[in-house]
XYZ file of C-alpha atoms in Angstrom:
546
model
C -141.528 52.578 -49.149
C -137.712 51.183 -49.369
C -134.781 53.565 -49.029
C -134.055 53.034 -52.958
C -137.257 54.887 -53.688
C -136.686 57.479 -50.974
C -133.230 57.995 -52.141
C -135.415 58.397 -55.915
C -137.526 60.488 -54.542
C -135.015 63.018 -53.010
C -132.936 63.417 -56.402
C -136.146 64.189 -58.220
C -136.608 66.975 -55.560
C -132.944 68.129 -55.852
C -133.290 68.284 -59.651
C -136.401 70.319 -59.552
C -135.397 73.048 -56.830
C -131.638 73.684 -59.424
C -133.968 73.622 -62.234
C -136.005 76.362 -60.100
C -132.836 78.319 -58.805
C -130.663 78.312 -62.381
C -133.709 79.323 -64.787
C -134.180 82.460 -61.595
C -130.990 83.607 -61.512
C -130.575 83.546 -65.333
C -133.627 86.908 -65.442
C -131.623 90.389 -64.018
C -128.078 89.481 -64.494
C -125.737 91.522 -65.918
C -122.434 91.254 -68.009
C -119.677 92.792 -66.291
C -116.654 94.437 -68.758
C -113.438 94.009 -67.245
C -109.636 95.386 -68.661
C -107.086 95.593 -65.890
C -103.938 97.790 -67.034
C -100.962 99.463 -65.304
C -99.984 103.434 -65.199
C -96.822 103.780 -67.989
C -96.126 107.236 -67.514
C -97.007 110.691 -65.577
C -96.766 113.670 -66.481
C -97.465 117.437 -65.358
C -101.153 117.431 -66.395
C -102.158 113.668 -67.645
C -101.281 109.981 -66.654
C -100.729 107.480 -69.095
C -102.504 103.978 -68.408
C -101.835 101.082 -70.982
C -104.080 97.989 -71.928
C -103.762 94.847 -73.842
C -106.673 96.399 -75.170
C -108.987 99.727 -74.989
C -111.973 98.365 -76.985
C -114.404 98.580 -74.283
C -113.596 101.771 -73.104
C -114.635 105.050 -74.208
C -113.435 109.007 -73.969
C -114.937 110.322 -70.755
C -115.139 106.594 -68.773
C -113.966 106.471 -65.145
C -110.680 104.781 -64.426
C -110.098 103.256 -60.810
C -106.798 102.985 -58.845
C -106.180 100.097 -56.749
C -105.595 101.304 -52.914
C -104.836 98.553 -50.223
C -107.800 95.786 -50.876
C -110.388 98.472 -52.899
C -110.649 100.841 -56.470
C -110.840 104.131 -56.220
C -112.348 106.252 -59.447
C -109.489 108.571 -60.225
C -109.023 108.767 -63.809
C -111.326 110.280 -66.553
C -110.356 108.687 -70.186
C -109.397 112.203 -72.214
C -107.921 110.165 -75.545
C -107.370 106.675 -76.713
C -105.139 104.111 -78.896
C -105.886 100.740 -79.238
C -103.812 99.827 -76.155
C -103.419 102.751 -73.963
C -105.678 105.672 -72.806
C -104.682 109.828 -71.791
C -106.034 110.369 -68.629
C -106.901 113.094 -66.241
C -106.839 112.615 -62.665
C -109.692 113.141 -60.215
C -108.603 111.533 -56.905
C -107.448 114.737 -55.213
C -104.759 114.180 -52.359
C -103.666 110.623 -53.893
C -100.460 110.250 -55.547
C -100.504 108.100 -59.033
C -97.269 106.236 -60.165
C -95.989 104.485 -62.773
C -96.597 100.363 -62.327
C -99.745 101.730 -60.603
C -102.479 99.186 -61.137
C -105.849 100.398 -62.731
C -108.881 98.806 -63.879
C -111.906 99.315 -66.005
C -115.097 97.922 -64.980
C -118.930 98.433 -65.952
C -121.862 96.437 -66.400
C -124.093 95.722 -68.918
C -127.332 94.056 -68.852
C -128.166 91.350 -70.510
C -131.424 90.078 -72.264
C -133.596 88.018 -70.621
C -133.022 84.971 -71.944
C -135.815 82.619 -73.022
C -135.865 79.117 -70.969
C -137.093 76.447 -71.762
C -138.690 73.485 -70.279
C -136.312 70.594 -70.433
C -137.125 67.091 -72.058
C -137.805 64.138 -69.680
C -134.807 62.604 -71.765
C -132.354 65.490 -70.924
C -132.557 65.916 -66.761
C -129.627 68.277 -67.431
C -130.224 72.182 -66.261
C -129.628 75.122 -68.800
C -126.346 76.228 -68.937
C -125.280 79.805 -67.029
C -124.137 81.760 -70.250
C -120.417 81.875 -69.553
C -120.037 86.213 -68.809
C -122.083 85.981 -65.544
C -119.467 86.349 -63.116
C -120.191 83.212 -60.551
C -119.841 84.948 -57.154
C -117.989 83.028 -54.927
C -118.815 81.551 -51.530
C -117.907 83.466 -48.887
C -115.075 81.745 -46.832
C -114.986 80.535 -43.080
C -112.935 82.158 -40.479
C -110.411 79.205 -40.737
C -109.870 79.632 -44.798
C -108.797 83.028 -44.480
C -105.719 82.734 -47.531
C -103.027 85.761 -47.245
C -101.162 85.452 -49.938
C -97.910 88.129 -50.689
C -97.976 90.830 -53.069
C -95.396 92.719 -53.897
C -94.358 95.865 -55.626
C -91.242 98.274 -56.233
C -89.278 100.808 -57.528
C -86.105 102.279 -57.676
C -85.286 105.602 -59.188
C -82.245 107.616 -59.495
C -82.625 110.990 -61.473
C -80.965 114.476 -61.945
C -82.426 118.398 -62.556
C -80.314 120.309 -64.464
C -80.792 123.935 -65.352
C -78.102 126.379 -67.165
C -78.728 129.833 -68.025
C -76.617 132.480 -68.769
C -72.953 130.552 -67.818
C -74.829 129.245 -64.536
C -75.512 125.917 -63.842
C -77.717 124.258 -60.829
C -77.727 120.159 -60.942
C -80.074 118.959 -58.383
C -80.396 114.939 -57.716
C -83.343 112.959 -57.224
C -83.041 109.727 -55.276
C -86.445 107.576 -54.548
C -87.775 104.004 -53.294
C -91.317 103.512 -53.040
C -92.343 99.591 -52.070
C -95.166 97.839 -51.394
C -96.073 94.510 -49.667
C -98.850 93.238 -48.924
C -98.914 90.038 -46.845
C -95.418 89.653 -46.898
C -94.040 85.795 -47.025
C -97.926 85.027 -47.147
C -98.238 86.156 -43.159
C -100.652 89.228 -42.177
C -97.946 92.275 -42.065
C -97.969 94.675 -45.123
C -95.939 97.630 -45.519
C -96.525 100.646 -47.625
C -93.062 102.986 -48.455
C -92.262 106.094 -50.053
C -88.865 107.902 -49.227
C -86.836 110.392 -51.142
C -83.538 111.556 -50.964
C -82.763 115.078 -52.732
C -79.876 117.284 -52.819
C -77.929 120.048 -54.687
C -74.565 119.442 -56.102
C -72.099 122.092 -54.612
C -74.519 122.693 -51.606
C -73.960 119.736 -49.235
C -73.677 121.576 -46.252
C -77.328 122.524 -46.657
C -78.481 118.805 -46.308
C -76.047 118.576 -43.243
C -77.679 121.720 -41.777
C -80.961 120.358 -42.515
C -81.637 116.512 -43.169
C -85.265 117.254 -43.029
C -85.244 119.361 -45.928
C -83.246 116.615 -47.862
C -85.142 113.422 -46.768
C -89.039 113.535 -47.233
C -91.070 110.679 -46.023
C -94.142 110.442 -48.155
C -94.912 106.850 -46.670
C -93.681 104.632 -44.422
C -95.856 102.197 -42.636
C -96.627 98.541 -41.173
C -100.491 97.137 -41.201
C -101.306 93.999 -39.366
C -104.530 92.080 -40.595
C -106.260 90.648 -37.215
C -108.685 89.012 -39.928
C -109.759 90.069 -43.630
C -112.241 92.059 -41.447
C -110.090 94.466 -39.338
C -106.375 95.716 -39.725
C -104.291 98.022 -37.773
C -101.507 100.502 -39.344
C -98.572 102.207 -37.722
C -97.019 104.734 -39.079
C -97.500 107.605 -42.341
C -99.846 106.898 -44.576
C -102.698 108.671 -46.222
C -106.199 106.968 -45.633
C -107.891 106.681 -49.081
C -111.209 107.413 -47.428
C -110.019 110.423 -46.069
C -107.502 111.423 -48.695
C -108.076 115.273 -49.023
C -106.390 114.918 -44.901
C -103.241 113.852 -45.930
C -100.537 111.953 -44.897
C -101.253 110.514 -41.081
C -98.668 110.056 -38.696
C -99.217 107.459 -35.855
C -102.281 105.058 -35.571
C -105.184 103.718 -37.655
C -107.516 100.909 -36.838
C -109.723 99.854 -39.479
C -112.632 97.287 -39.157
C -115.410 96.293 -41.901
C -119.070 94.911 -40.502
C -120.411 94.184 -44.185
C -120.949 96.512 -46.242
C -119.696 99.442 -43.448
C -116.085 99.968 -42.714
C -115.774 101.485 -38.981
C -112.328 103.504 -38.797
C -110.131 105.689 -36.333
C -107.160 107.452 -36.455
C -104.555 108.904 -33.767
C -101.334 110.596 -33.807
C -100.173 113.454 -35.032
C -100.136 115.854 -38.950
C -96.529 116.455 -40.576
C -94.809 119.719 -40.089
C -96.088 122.057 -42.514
C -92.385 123.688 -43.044
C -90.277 120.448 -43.492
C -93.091 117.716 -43.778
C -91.171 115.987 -40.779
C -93.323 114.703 -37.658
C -94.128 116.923 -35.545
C -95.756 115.759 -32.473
C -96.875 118.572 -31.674
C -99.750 118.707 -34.572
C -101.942 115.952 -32.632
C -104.895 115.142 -34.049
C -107.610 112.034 -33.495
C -111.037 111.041 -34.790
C -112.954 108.637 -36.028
C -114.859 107.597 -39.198
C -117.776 105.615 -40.836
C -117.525 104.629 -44.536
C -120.026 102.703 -46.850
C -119.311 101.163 -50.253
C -121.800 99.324 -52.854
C -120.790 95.447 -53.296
C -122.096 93.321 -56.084
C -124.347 96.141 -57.516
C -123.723 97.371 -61.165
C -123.961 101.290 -59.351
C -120.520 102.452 -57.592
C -121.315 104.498 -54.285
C -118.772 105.278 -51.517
C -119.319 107.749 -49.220
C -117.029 108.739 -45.936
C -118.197 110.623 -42.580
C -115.360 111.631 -39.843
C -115.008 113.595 -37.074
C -111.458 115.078 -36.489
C -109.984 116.810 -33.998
C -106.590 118.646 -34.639
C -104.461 120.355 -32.231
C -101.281 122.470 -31.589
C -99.627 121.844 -28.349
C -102.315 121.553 -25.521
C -104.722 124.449 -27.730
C -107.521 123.023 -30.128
C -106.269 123.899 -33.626
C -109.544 122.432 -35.745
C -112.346 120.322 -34.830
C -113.971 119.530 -37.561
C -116.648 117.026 -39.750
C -114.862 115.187 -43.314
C -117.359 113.796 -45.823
C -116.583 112.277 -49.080
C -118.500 111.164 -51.449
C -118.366 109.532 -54.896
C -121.420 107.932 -56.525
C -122.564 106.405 -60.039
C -125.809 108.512 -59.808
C -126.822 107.796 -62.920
C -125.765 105.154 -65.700
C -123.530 107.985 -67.163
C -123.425 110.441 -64.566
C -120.910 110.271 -61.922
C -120.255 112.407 -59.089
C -117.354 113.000 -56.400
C -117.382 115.576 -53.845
C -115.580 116.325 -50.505
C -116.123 118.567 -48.053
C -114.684 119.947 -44.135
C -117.616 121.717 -41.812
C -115.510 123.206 -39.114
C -117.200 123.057 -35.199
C -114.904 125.298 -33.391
C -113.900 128.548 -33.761
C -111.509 131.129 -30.968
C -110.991 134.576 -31.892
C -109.362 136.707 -29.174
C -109.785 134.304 -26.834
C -113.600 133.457 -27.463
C -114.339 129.988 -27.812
C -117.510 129.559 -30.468
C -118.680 125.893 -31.149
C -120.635 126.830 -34.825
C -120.807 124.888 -37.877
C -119.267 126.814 -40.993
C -117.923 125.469 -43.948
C -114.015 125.504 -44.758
C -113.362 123.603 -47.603
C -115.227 122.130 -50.126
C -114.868 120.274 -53.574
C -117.366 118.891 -56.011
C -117.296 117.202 -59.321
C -119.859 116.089 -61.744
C -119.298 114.336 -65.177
C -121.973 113.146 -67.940
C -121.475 111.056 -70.624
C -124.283 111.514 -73.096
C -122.610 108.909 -75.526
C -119.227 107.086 -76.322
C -118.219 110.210 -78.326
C -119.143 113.102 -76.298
C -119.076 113.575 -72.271
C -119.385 116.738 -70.439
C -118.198 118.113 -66.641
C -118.469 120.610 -64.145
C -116.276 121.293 -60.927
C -116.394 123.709 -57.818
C -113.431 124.239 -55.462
C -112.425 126.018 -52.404
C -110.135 124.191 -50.626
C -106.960 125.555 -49.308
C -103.918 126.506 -51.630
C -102.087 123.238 -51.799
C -98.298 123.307 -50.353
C -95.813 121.606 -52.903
C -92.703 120.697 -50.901
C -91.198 119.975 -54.357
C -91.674 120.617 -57.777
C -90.009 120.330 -61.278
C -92.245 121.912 -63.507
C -91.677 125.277 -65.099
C -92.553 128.849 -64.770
C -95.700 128.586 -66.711
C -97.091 125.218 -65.722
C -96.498 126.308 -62.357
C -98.195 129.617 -62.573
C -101.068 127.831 -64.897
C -101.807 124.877 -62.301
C -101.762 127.351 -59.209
C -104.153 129.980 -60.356
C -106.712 127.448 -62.015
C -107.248 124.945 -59.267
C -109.955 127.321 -57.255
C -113.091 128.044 -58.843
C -115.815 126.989 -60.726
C -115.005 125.000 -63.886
C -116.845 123.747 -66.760
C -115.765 121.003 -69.758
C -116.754 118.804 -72.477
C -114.527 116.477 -74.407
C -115.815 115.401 -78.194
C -114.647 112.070 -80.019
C -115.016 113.632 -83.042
C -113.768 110.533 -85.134
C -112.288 107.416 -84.104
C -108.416 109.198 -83.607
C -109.582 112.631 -83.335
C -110.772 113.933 -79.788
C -111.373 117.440 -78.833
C -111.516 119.418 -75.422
C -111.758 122.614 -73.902
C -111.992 123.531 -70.059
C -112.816 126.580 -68.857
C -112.628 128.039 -64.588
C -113.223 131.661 -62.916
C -112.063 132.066 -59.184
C -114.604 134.928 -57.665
C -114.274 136.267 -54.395
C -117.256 138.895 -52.669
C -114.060 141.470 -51.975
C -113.053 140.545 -55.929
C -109.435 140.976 -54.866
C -108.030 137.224 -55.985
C -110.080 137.193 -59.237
C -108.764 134.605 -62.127
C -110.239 133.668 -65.386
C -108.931 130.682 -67.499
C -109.736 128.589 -70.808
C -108.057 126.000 -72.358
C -108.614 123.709 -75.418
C -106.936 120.379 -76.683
C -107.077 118.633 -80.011
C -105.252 115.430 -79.762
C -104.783 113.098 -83.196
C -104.022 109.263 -81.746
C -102.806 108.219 -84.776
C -101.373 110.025 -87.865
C -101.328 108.331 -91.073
C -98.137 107.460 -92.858
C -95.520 108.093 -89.731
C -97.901 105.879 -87.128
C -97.486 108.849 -84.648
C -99.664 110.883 -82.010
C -100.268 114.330 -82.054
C -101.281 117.123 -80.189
C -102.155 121.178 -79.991
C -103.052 122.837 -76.926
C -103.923 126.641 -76.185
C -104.520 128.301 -72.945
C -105.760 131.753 -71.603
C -104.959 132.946 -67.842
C -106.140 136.124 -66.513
C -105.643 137.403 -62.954
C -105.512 140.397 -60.558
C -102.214 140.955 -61.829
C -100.878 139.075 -65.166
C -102.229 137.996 -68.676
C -100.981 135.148 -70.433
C -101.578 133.150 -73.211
C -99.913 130.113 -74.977
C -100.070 128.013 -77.736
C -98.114 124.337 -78.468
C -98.129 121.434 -80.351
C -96.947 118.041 -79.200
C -95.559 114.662 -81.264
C -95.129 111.037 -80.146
C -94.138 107.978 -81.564
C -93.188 105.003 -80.646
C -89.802 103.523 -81.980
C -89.431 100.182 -81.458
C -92.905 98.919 -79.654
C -92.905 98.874 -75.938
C -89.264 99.714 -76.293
C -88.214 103.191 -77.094
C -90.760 105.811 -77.359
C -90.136 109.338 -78.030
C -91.910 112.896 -77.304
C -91.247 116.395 -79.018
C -92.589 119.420 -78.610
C -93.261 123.425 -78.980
C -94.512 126.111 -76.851
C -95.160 129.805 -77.438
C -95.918 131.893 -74.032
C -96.722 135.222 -74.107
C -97.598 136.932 -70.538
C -97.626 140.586 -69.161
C -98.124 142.285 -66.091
C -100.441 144.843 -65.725
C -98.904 146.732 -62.634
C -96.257 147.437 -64.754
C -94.558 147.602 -68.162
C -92.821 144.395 -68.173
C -94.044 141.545 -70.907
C -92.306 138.326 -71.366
C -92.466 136.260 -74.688
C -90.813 133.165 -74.590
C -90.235 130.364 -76.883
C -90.199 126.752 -75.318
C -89.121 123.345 -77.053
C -88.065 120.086 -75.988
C -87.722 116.249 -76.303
C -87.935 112.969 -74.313
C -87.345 109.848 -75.012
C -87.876 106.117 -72.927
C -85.958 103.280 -73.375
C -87.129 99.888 -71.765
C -83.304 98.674 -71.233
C -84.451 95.410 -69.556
C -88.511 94.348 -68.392
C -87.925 96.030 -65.494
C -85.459 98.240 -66.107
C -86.278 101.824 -68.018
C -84.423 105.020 -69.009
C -85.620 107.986 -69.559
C -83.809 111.660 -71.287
C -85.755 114.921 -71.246
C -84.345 118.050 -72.678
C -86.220 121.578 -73.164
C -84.845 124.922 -73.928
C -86.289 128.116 -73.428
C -85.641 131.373 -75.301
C -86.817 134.850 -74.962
C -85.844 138.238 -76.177
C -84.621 140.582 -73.682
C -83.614 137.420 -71.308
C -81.172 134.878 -71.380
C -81.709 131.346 -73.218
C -82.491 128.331 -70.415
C -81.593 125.250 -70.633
C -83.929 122.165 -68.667
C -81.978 118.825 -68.964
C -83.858 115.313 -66.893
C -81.906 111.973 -66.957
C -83.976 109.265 -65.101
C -83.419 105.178 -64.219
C -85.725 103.271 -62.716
C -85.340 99.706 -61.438
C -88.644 97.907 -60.630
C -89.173 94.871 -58.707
């Protein structure tokens, strides 16, 4: 036999076996749906994500948050428009910011698709159908390609309140920035530092700089390889999140599927949020995440040890958890099993549980989606806030409980919620009862406007509120100047006393994109009550991104 007819023989071979492989690989595959957006705005109780288009995604789909080099499912799709979704958050213990990127991605099977036998005339194979996502060869050692990323913002804002011929101006001063693989090399920082102060009340910043500055973020991560990384400095871990920030240490290495992590340094000072070095704490953890499977699963195990001074403080097991359990049924839970225990002076080494939440959310179709919630973590510490009385009051004594919602597309612009929560306790001495109900209208005829009305019910141990609003947007000039106006009736009393407070609340806001990276924004709300005096909430904001 001559080489020509070997060299014949081996590309009939290699014809067959990607006949073979192609017509395989064409049976099981799905389509995958992707639309990548970026977080526009954030408010007290929803973030705003914008599209170039929301066709493929439905009330009640999962949002996820890009962390470091993964997504994270933290937003649940409450209403629509054609190009940008209302969202409610789910990652607890992660901050979301405007410029934020998030993306949408399922999968959806496709039909097996009929092959057939080629002619002897055509050698050619049959063609992949172009929305099968080719998945790319892996890359050698040497290729490893670190290419810089990197985003920024700016912000310079004031707080003022006046009531009753007092005024309080307090100013806001922020940069956050992100790089990742800066100038292409392996370092990446992460950075988010504020600067806050009251006008008339310097002295108190140069009593106390720590009060003044807070360090949300400030970190360096060196990649030894697209496999392992080490990070010095704060930062919270996404796949620890409900810990916290992290001062010091963390070493981070990924064997496949597995990502083997530890942690060491210290927790920030609960007073100031300043390091304190005296809060050490170490550990280690084990996480797991799906890869190239239409189902999402992540789940985290750690053991952490916290201490204060030379005494044990904690030592204690973290699990999180979030899975795609079903094809419409998601769940995310997190929980803390403490192992140590000293009470006057006796050690105990017993497993009880300390905190724990859990989340679970069905869709039964593209118009209706339903969810339930149980949490007992810890009161959260908020070492600054700018929300009123009410929201305040609302958010604090609804967190804990058990909860229970459903959301209803009941036409295409008309969507319809209501959430309901009771906090129990066996002594029944922090009881709370809550329900609250949303009709939101995401686009009116004639003015090309959204619209909302909210109520909400609060009962505790000691109060009773209720209150009513309704809520209009429109956009100006698109992607340009938006605006945002707005009533509120509260009505609350307490029941250890006499005293019952009806206010009236209304405001404004408006956006204006000066320049593609540069944005204004002007809030103004006014409250007004009878035997008090009138209030007066006024928010100027400028942000420069890079």
């Amino acid at each position: 036999m001559g080489k020509n007819d070997i060299y014949a023989d081996m590309k009939q071979l290699l014809l067959i076996f990607t006949l073979c492989v192609t017509a395989l690989s064409l049976f099981g595959q799905v389509r995958s749906v992707l639309e990548t957006g970026k977080v526009s705005y954030v408010s007290s109780q929803n973030v705003y994500v914008k599209f170039s288009s929301t066709e493929n995604i439905s009330v009640g789909d999962t949002l996820q948050l890009k962390k470091g080099d993964q997504y994270l499912p933290a937003l649940v799709v409450e209403n629509k428009s054609s190009i940008s979704c209302v969202c409610k958050p789910i990652l607890e213990g992660t901050a979301i910011a405007v410029s934020d990127e998030i993306r949408f991605l399922k999968f959806e099977k496709l039909e097996e698709p009929q092959v057939a036998t080629p002619p002897p005339t055509d050698p050619k194979p049959p063609a992949v159908p172009e929305s099968v996502v080719p998945v790319a060869p892996e890359k050698e050692e040497e290729e490893e390609v670190f290419k810089q990323q990197i985003k920024g913002r700016l912000s310079a804002a004031s707080y003022s309140t006046l009531s009753d011929g007092q005024e309080r101006h307090r100013m806001r001063y922020a940069f956050s920035f992100r790089g990742d693989n800066l100038h292409n090399t392996r370092f990446s920082t992460d950075n988010y530092i504020i600067f806050r102060h009251t006008l008339g009340e310097w002295d108190r910043v140069q009593n106390n700089l720590s009060d003044a500055v807070k360090i949300f973020a400030l970190s360096g991560r060196y990649d030894f390889s697209n496999t392992s990384s080490l990070t010095l400095g704060r930062k919270i871990n996404p796949l620890i999140s409900s810990m916290g920030a992290i001062d010091g240490l963390q070493y981070e290495h990924r064997v496949g599927s597995l990502k083997l992590g530890a942690i060491a340094g210290s927790r920030p000072n609960f007073a100031d949020y300043g390091v304190d070095f005296n809060l050490k704490q170490f550990g280690a953890y084990v996480s797991h995440a799906s890869s190239g499977t239409s189902k999402y699963q992540q789940s985290t195990m750690g053991f952490i040890e916290q201490r204060n001074g030379a005494n044990v403080d904690r030592r204690f097991v973290y699990f999180q958890h979030s899975d795609a359990i079903l094809e419409n049924l998601n769940l995310f839970t997190s929980l803390e099993m403490d192992l140590y225990e000293k009470i006057n002076g006796e050690v105990k080494n017993k497993l009880s549980l300390t905190n724990l939440y859990a989340s679970l959310r069905y869709r039964f179709s593209r118009q209706l989606s339903v969810s339930a919630s149980y949490d007992n973590r810890k009161n959260i510490v908020f070492y600054e806030s700018y929300k009123n009385t009410i929201d305040s009051l609302f958010e604090n004594e609804s967190r804990q409980g058990l909860r229970f919602g459903f959301n209803l597309r009941a036409h295409k612009f008309i969507t319809w919620g209501v959430n309901s929560g009771m906090r129990f306790q066996q002594s029944k001495g922090n009881l709370s009862r809550n329900i609250n109900s949303f009709l939101s209208i995401s686009r009116l005829p004639l003015i090309n406007a959204r619209a909302s009305v909210t109520g909400n019910f609060l009962e505790t141990g000691y109060l009773r509120s209720y209150m009513y609003g309704v809520r209009l947007s429109r956009d100006i000039f698109k992607k340009k100047v938006g605006t945002d106006i707005y009533f509120r009736e509260v009505h609350y009393d307490y029941k250890n006393s006499e005293i019952s407070v009806q206010q009236h609340i209304f405001g404004a806001s408006c956006s204006i994109r000066v320049l593609k990276k540069l944005s204004l924004y002007l809030y103004y709300e006014g409250t007004m009550s009878k035997d008090r005096p009138a209030q007066t909430r006024i928010n100027t904001k400028i942000i420069q991104r890079f």
